[in-house]
Amino acid sequence: MKISYNWLKELLAIDQTPWELAEILTNTGLEVEHVEPFSMVPGGLKGLVVGEVISKEKHPNADKLSIATVDIGEEQNLNIVCGASNLGIGQKVAVATVGTTIYPINGECFTIKKAKLRGEPSEGMICAEDEIGLGSSHEGIMVLSNQIPVGTLLSTLYNIDEDFVFEIGLTPNRTDAMGHIGVAKDIAAALNVFRENKLRVKLPKVTVKTAGNALKASIKVENTLACPRYAGVILENLQIKESPDWLKQRLLSIGVRPINNVVDISNYVLKEYGQALHAFDWEQVKGDTIIVKNLPKGSKFVSLDEVERTLYADDLMICNTSEPMCMAGVFGGIKSGVTDQTHSIFLESAYFESGTIRKTSTRHGLRTDAAQRYEKGADPSIAIIALERAVQLLEEIAGGNVASDWYDEYPEEIKKKEISLRLQKLNSLSGHQFEMSLVKQILIDLEFEVIDEDVDRLSILSPLSRADVLREVDVIEEVMRIYGFNNIQTPSTVRSTLSFHEGIDEHQLKERIGHTLNGFGFSEIMTNSISQSKFYPEGKKLVKLQNSMTSDLDSMRASLLPEALQVLRHNINRKQANLKFYEFGNIYHVDHTQDAQLALYYTGEVTHANWISPKQNTSIFHLKGIAEALFGNLKLTGKWVSADDSTVYFQKKKDILVDIRPVDTDQLALFEIEQEVFVSFFHLNKIMTVLNNQKIRFEEQSKFPEVNRDLAVILDDEIEFEAVKNKITQHAGSLLKGLDLFDIFKSKDKIGEGKKSYAINFKLQDKMKTLTDEEIDATMNKIIATLEKNFNATIRK
């Protein structure tokens, strides 16, 4: 959500810089993701000065170019090559100096540099109005008044209002902050905590000048549960035209495109108060009647985007006596909208039930500004206030006048929630000793109404704008966020209750794995559990979403891989090609079950090339080594099995705990990834079961030394080391504590074709005594005999 700094300053008498204000907003729970400068003229005319053309000569190498000498008030005049036909000596012109970035109306921005144009040096640019964003004309350069002194900054000649825009990551519960007034109230409350002169939000002075009852409307609300309040008024004699500059600038600064004065005013009030309005062309309201009701399932409705939509039975519609005109709180119809020929309107300001709007919005894929307000819970108390504000602006800007009574169908007033707040509970939960006077001040600033109070207790009514504040703990959160979580000191002692349970839980497992992977240089990622079906093979059974937020995100993910490949692509495209990521997440099956998984993604170089060694690319064995280290850390035993040349599994009995493989090239091509990517999937549910059934044994560390022996064996090329390792482990006896492969050698000339040599290190140890040479030799002879018998191996001398 975008909030204008200048708009906030109109509502509050504050002198904080945009960045100071951003910190205040973030501390109150309205997290500012970034602050951006804004100007109606991009760049704010920075670097542009007034110059005087001292001389003009024909370019020797181009018929249509001239070389001008321009005085900009500095020691040296500038030589500028210019192609304008209206360039003349003595003119005052707009000059973009070297280093200035200019923003043409049509085209991309560029920076002025010293250059040679057709062989002649040029030290700037004499500008036309469309080249610097001041107009659309390109008939020639701008010729300024001769009264303007040379060297004057061009920005001082034009009323260019520069602004800063806050991008706020608004949480779903804070619908009260979806307008500038709501944000301003939070800022005032936060600043008032530590100042004597209390701030108050300067609300717009709303005065409706006209009145009338020449036109009559009949308002019928048939579904009062979905529409508890419906207000409106008819205006006539409207002149539909372009909005004034101040209104267009205000909307553009927060990312809203101006359309015409009537639509712009409704959008302005939406961004000011957070209340959505809708204008109907009164001539299209057949029967002079507004009916709020549900239509039969299957009814047709053509919306403003010219799409015919099939309605559901619980879609709330705004109708006239013969047809639907609008999807209530979501989207208007093709016939009833405001056009250039509109002269009178019915202006609607309503309160719709959030669940009704949310269902309609998601079913039809219409994520409009109005729908986002209503579906999160609007404020029923401001329906008339916002309506009056809009009418005031329509009188001033569009020349309209009120032509009917003010209608307000509000049969059952929505009551404010009464909540009791105990000071002792507040202090206990916050860990801070609040004074009741400060608590009361904060709540009043947030528009809570105190109806009863005691020394250590307040009875309050929650404002209707805060549909999320329903309990005492919600009020405590409000006090704490306005006071500032950073202002609450961390206590010197922490009291907690110890809990115990047998086995390892999922959180502990993820913590242990995460710490280990971080040590290996992996970074954790988190991707969306809602995926796109186009990422999966045709015929793959997926859990499809009935009401997807977008047409692309239409199913629950059946694998962690597709979303992760998007993350890899994003990084690779930004020249970060050596990547190690991991992710914990669930995958979803059509039988309504889900599996918890850990995925590891490894791509790029393991080591860079340097003077002592060449670069080394990632391989499946690097990922296998990481998996072995993880299982070693978890004290998890099992065996590795190769399914084919490119995939390996680690299993315990018959359960596969992890599988490692390269990502298929076709799948990489789908994401435009041109380098190898290796992935491993850990099945956390199975790993949890194994760990919790595993008996833990403790052994005293041996006091006697470990002995190392190396052996080089020649065997057939197709024999895998895992098979060799398993056989040796079975037959070597209890003195063998471990073995590692440290070299593989192949040479047709030295060991024969179809052969390879494994160099293996063996670790031998006896827990009770120091090993003798005879015992060591006996164990090594067992190992040699096992290799000769099972693999027809020979010892390489």
PDB file of N, CA, C and O in Angstrom, residues 240-283:
ATOM      1  N   ILE A 240     -18.252  16.234 -16.639  1.00  0.00           N
ATOM      2  CA  ILE A 240     -17.214  15.212 -16.638  1.00  0.00           C
ATOM      3  C   ILE A 240     -16.028  15.728 -17.433  1.00  0.00           C
ATOM      4  O   ILE A 240     -16.141  16.029 -18.624  1.00  0.00           O
ATOM      5  N   LYS A 241     -14.899  15.867 -16.770  1.00  0.00           N
ATOM      6  CA  LYS A 241     -13.716  16.432 -17.430  1.00  0.00           C
ATOM      7  C   LYS A 241     -12.467  15.956 -16.690  1.00  0.00           C
ATOM      8  O   LYS A 241     -12.534  15.170 -15.738  1.00  0.00           O
ATOM      9  N   GLU A 242     -11.353  16.460 -17.155  1.00  0.00           N
ATOM     10  CA  GLU A 242     -10.074  16.112 -16.536  1.00  0.00           C
ATOM     11  C   GLU A 242      -9.985  16.744 -15.151  1.00  0.00           C
ATOM     12  O   GLU A 242     -10.457  17.865 -14.928  1.00  0.00           O
ATOM     13  N   SER A 243      -9.375  16.028 -14.221  1.00  0.00           N
ATOM     14  CA  SER A 243      -9.235  16.533 -12.852  1.00  0.00           C
ATOM     15  C   SER A 243      -8.182  17.628 -12.788  1.00  0.00           C
ATOM     16  O   SER A 243      -7.282  17.694 -13.636  1.00  0.00           O
ATOM     17  N   PRO A 244      -8.245  18.490 -11.780  1.00  0.00           N
ATOM     18  CA  PRO A 244      -7.204  19.510 -11.614  1.00  0.00           C
ATOM     19  C   PRO A 244      -5.856  18.867 -11.292  1.00  0.00           C
ATOM     20  O   PRO A 244      -5.790  17.721 -10.826  1.00  0.00           O
ATOM     21  N   ASP A 245      -4.795  19.626 -11.508  1.00  0.00           N
ATOM     22  CA  ASP A 245      -3.445  19.086 -11.355  1.00  0.00           C
ATOM     23  C   ASP A 245      -3.190  18.534  -9.958  1.00  0.00           C
ATOM     24  O   ASP A 245      -2.545  17.498  -9.785  1.00  0.00           O
ATOM     25  N   TRP A 246      -3.668  19.249  -8.921  1.00  0.00           N
ATOM     26  CA  TRP A 246      -3.374  18.800  -7.566  1.00  0.00           C
ATOM     27  C   TRP A 246      -3.969  17.423  -7.295  1.00  0.00           C
ATOM     28  O   TRP A 246      -3.360  16.585  -6.605  1.00  0.00           O
ATOM     29  N   LEU A 247      -5.163  17.164  -7.839  1.00  0.00           N
ATOM     30  CA  LEU A 247      -5.815  15.873  -7.625  1.00  0.00           C
ATOM     31  C   LEU A 247      -5.102  14.776  -8.417  1.00  0.00           C
ATOM     32  O   LEU A 247      -4.863  13.672  -7.898  1.00  0.00           O
ATOM     33  N   LYS A 248      -4.735  15.083  -9.654  1.00  0.00           N
ATOM     34  CA  LYS A 248      -4.015  14.099 -10.460  1.00  0.00           C
ATOM     35  C   LYS A 248      -2.668  13.764  -9.824  1.00  0.00           C
ATOM     36  O   LYS A 248      -2.274  12.597  -9.768  1.00  0.00           O
ATOM     37  N   GLN A 249      -1.985  14.799  -9.333  1.00  0.00           N
ATOM     38  CA  GLN A 249      -0.681  14.564  -8.719  1.00  0.00           C
ATOM     39  C   GLN A 249      -0.810  13.709  -7.459  1.00  0.00           C
ATOM     40  O   GLN A 249      -0.001  12.812  -7.224  1.00  0.00           O
ATOM     41  N   ARG A 250      -1.829  13.985  -6.676  1.00  0.00           N
ATOM     42  CA  ARG A 250      -2.021  13.223  -5.447  1.00  0.00           C
ATOM     43  C   ARG A 250      -2.272  11.744  -5.755  1.00  0.00           C
ATOM     44  O   ARG A 250      -1.726  10.854  -5.089  1.00  0.00           O
ATOM     45  N   LEU A 251      -3.074  11.473  -6.782  1.00  0.00           N
ATOM     46  CA  LEU A 251      -3.363  10.087  -7.150  1.00  0.00           C
ATOM     47  C   LEU A 251      -2.149   9.415  -7.788  1.00  0.00           C
ATOM     48  O   LEU A 251      -1.823   8.265  -7.467  1.00  0.00           O
ATOM     49  N   LEU A 252      -1.484  10.119  -8.683  1.00  0.00           N
ATOM     50  CA  LEU A 252      -0.310   9.539  -9.342  1.00  0.00           C
ATOM     51  C   LEU A 252       0.789   9.194  -8.346  1.00  0.00           C
ATOM     52  O   LEU A 252       1.497   8.198  -8.512  1.00  0.00           O
ATOM     53  N   SER A 253       0.926  10.000  -7.319  1.00  0.00           N
ATOM     54  CA  SER A 253       1.987   9.746  -6.333  1.00  0.00           C
ATOM     55  C   SER A 253       1.802   8.409  -5.627  1.00  0.00           C
ATOM     56  O   SER A 253       2.777   7.789  -5.199  1.00  0.00           O
ATOM     57  N   ILE A 254       0.559   7.942  -5.513  1.00  0.00           N
ATOM     58  CA  ILE A 254       0.311   6.666  -4.836  1.00  0.00           C
ATOM     59  C   ILE A 254      -0.089   5.573  -5.821  1.00  0.00           C
ATOM     60  O   ILE A 254      -0.686   4.566  -5.443  1.00  0.00           O
ATOM     61  N   GLY A 255       0.233   5.812  -7.090  1.00  0.00           N
ATOM     62  CA  GLY A 255       0.088   4.758  -8.082  1.00  0.00           C
ATOM     63  C   GLY A 255      -1.291   4.575  -8.662  1.00  0.00           C
ATOM     64  O   GLY A 255      -1.594   3.522  -9.219  1.00  0.00           O
ATOM     65  N   VAL A 256      -2.157   5.594  -8.568  1.00  0.00           N
ATOM     66  CA  VAL A 256      -3.507   5.506  -9.122  1.00  0.00           C
ATOM     67  C   VAL A 256      -3.575   6.345 -10.389  1.00  0.00           C
ATOM     68  O   VAL A 256      -3.245   7.538 -10.374  1.00  0.00           O
ATOM     69  N   ARG A 257      -4.024   5.757 -11.485  1.00  0.00           N
ATOM     70  CA  ARG A 257      -4.085   6.469 -12.761  1.00  0.00           C
ATOM     71  C   ARG A 257      -5.336   7.347 -12.819  1.00  0.00           C
ATOM     72  O   ARG A 257      -6.446   6.861 -12.678  1.00  0.00           O
ATOM     73  N   PRO A 258      -5.196   8.663 -13.042  1.00  0.00           N
ATOM     74  CA  PRO A 258      -6.365   9.536 -13.172  1.00  0.00           C
ATOM     75  C   PRO A 258      -7.195   9.166 -14.404  1.00  0.00           C
ATOM     76  O   PRO A 258      -6.639   8.818 -15.451  1.00  0.00           O
ATOM     77  N   ILE A 259      -8.535   9.248 -14.278  1.00  0.00           N
ATOM     78  CA  ILE A 259      -9.433   8.906 -15.390  1.00  0.00           C
ATOM     79  C   ILE A 259     -10.295  10.114 -15.753  1.00  0.00           C
ATOM     80  O   ILE A 259     -10.211  10.655 -16.844  1.00  0.00           O
ATOM     81  N   ASN A 260     -11.158  10.532 -14.853  1.00  0.00           N
ATOM     82  CA  ASN A 260     -11.910  11.783 -14.993  1.00  0.00           C
ATOM     83  C   ASN A 260     -12.242  12.268 -13.599  1.00  0.00           C
ATOM     84  O   ASN A 260     -12.011  11.557 -12.607  1.00  0.00           O
ATOM     85  N   ASN A 261     -12.786  13.473 -13.500  1.00  0.00           N
ATOM     86  CA  ASN A 261     -12.949  14.076 -12.180  1.00  0.00           C
ATOM     87  C   ASN A 261     -13.851  13.278 -11.248  1.00  0.00           C
ATOM     88  O   ASN A 261     -13.579  13.163 -10.046  1.00  0.00           O
ATOM     89  N   VAL A 262     -14.924  12.676 -11.762  1.00  0.00           N
ATOM     90  CA  VAL A 262     -15.830  11.927 -10.896  1.00  0.00           C
ATOM     91  C   VAL A 262     -15.166  10.656 -10.368  1.00  0.00           C
ATOM     92  O   VAL A 262     -15.175  10.369  -9.160  1.00  0.00           O
ATOM     93  N   VAL A 263     -14.553   9.885 -11.258  1.00  0.00           N
ATOM     94  CA  VAL A 263     -13.864   8.659 -10.840  1.00  0.00           C
ATOM     95  C   VAL A 263     -12.684   8.998  -9.932  1.00  0.00           C
ATOM     96  O   VAL A 263     -12.440   8.323  -8.924  1.00  0.00           O
ATOM     97  N   ASP A 264     -11.963  10.057 -10.278  1.00  0.00           N
ATOM     98  CA  ASP A 264     -10.799  10.433  -9.476  1.00  0.00           C
ATOM     99  C   ASP A 264     -11.194  10.838  -8.060  1.00  0.00           C
ATOM    100  O   ASP A 264     -10.481  10.541  -7.098  1.00  0.00           O
ATOM    101  N   ILE A 265     -12.326  11.512  -7.926  1.00  0.00           N
ATOM    102  CA  ILE A 265     -12.773  11.917  -6.585  1.00  0.00           C
ATOM    103  C   ILE A 265     -13.122  10.703  -5.741  1.00  0.00           C
ATOM    104  O   ILE A 265     -12.779  10.628  -4.553  1.00  0.00           O
ATOM    105  N   SER A 266     -13.790   9.721  -6.332  1.00  0.00           N
ATOM    106  CA  SER A 266     -14.117   8.512  -5.569  1.00  0.00           C
ATOM    107  C   SER A 266     -12.846   7.779  -5.149  1.00  0.00           C
ATOM    108  O   SER A 266     -12.752   7.263  -4.029  1.00  0.00           O
ATOM    109  N   ASN A 267     -11.835   7.754  -6.043  1.00  0.00           N
ATOM    110  CA  ASN A 267     -10.562   7.126  -5.688  1.00  0.00           C
ATOM    111  C   ASN A 267      -9.823   7.927  -4.618  1.00  0.00           C
ATOM    112  O   ASN A 267      -9.172   7.363  -3.736  1.00  0.00           O
ATOM    113  N   TYR A 268      -9.942   9.249  -4.708  1.00  0.00           N
ATOM    114  CA  TYR A 268      -9.288  10.107  -3.724  1.00  0.00           C
ATOM    115  C   TYR A 268      -9.863   9.870  -2.318  1.00  0.00           C
ATOM    116  O   TYR A 268      -9.122   9.734  -1.343  1.00  0.00           O
ATOM    117  N   VAL A 269     -11.183   9.808  -2.227  1.00  0.00           N
ATOM    118  CA  VAL A 269     -11.831   9.569  -0.928  1.00  0.00           C
ATOM    119  C   VAL A 269     -11.484   8.172  -0.416  1.00  0.00           C
ATOM    120  O   VAL A 269     -11.292   7.959   0.793  1.00  0.00           O
ATOM    121  N   LEU A 270     -11.381   7.215  -1.323  1.00  0.00           N
ATOM    122  CA  LEU A 270     -10.973   5.862  -0.937  1.00  0.00           C
ATOM    123  C   LEU A 270      -9.600   5.883  -0.280  1.00  0.00           C
ATOM    124  O   LEU A 270      -9.378   5.247   0.760  1.00  0.00           O
ATOM    125  N   LYS A 271      -8.658   6.619  -0.873  1.00  0.00           N
ATOM    126  CA  LYS A 271      -7.304   6.675  -0.341  1.00  0.00           C
ATOM    127  C   LYS A 271      -7.199   7.597   0.876  1.00  0.00           C
ATOM    128  O   LYS A 271      -6.249   7.506   1.639  1.00  0.00           O
ATOM    129  N   GLU A 272      -8.180   8.485   1.033  1.00  0.00           N
ATOM    130  CA  GLU A 272      -8.165   9.401   2.170  1.00  0.00           C
ATOM    131  C   GLU A 272      -8.779   8.758   3.408  1.00  0.00           C
ATOM    132  O   GLU A 272      -8.165   8.680   4.470  1.00  0.00           O
ATOM    133  N   TYR A 273     -10.015   8.267   3.258  1.00  0.00           N
ATOM    134  CA  TYR A 273     -10.745   7.698   4.393  1.00  0.00           C
ATOM    135  C   TYR A 273     -10.671   6.177   4.450  1.00  0.00           C
ATOM    136  O   TYR A 273     -10.965   5.587   5.495  1.00  0.00           O
ATOM    137  N   GLY A 274     -10.345   5.536   3.332  1.00  0.00           N
ATOM    138  CA  GLY A 274     -10.401   4.080   3.283  1.00  0.00           C
ATOM    139  C   GLY A 274     -11.787   3.556   2.998  1.00  0.00           C
ATOM    140  O   GLY A 274     -12.040   2.355   3.168  1.00  0.00           O
ATOM    141  N   GLN A 275     -12.703   4.413   2.546  1.00  0.00           N
ATOM    142  CA  GLN A 275     -14.074   4.022   2.252  1.00  0.00           C
ATOM    143  C   GLN A 275     -14.284   3.989   0.741  1.00  0.00           C
ATOM    144  O   GLN A 275     -14.059   4.985   0.049  1.00  0.00           O
ATOM    145  N   ALA A 276     -14.709   2.833   0.235  1.00  0.00           N
ATOM    146  CA  ALA A 276     -14.961   2.699  -1.199  1.00  0.00           C
ATOM    147  C   ALA A 276     -16.311   3.306  -1.560  1.00  0.00           C
ATOM    148  O   ALA A 276     -17.307   3.108  -0.854  1.00  0.00           O
ATOM    149  N   LEU A 277     -16.339   4.052  -2.655  1.00  0.00           N
ATOM    150  CA  LEU A 277     -17.563   4.643  -3.189  1.00  0.00           C
ATOM    151  C   LEU A 277     -17.787   4.114  -4.599  1.00  0.00           C
ATOM    152  O   LEU A 277     -16.846   3.658  -5.257  1.00  0.00           O
ATOM    153  N   HIS A 278     -19.016   4.215  -5.064  1.00  0.00           N
ATOM    154  CA  HIS A 278     -19.287   3.822  -6.449  1.00  0.00           C
ATOM    155  C   HIS A 278     -20.327   4.779  -7.028  1.00  0.00           C
ATOM    156  O   HIS A 278     -21.336   5.088  -6.387  1.00  0.00           O
ATOM    157  N   ALA A 279     -20.041   5.252  -8.260  1.00  0.00           N
ATOM    158  CA  ALA A 279     -20.950   6.190  -8.924  1.00  0.00           C
ATOM    159  C   ALA A 279     -21.681   5.494 -10.065  1.00  0.00           C
ATOM    160  O   ALA A 279     -21.052   4.879 -10.928  1.00  0.00           O
ATOM    161  N   PHE A 280     -23.012   5.576 -10.045  1.00  0.00           N
ATOM    162  CA  PHE A 280     -23.846   5.042 -11.122  1.00  0.00           C
ATOM    163  C   PHE A 280     -24.364   6.201 -11.972  1.00  0.00           C
ATOM    164  O   PHE A 280     -24.791   7.230 -11.433  1.00  0.00           O
ATOM    165  N   ASP A 281     -24.330   6.032 -13.282  1.00  0.00           N
ATOM    166  CA  ASP A 281     -24.975   7.001 -14.163  1.00  0.00           C
ATOM    167  C   ASP A 281     -26.479   6.946 -13.882  1.00  0.00           C
ATOM    168  O   ASP A 281     -27.136   5.924 -14.104  1.00  0.00           O
ATOM    169  N   TRP A 282     -27.026   8.060 -13.360  1.00  0.00           N
ATOM    170  CA  TRP A 282     -28.417   8.053 -12.907  1.00  0.00           C
ATOM    171  C   TRP A 282     -29.390   7.708 -14.032  1.00  0.00           C
ATOM    172  O   TRP A 282     -30.423   7.067 -13.805  1.00  0.00           O
ATOM    173  N   GLU A 283     -29.062   8.088 -15.240  1.00  0.00           N
ATOM    174  CA  GLU A 283     -29.954   7.794 -16.354  1.00  0.00           C
ATOM    175  C   GLU A 283     -30.038   6.299 -16.655  1.00  0.00           C
ATOM    176  O   GLU A 283     -30.959   5.851 -17.334  1.00  0.00           O
TER     177      GLU A 283
END
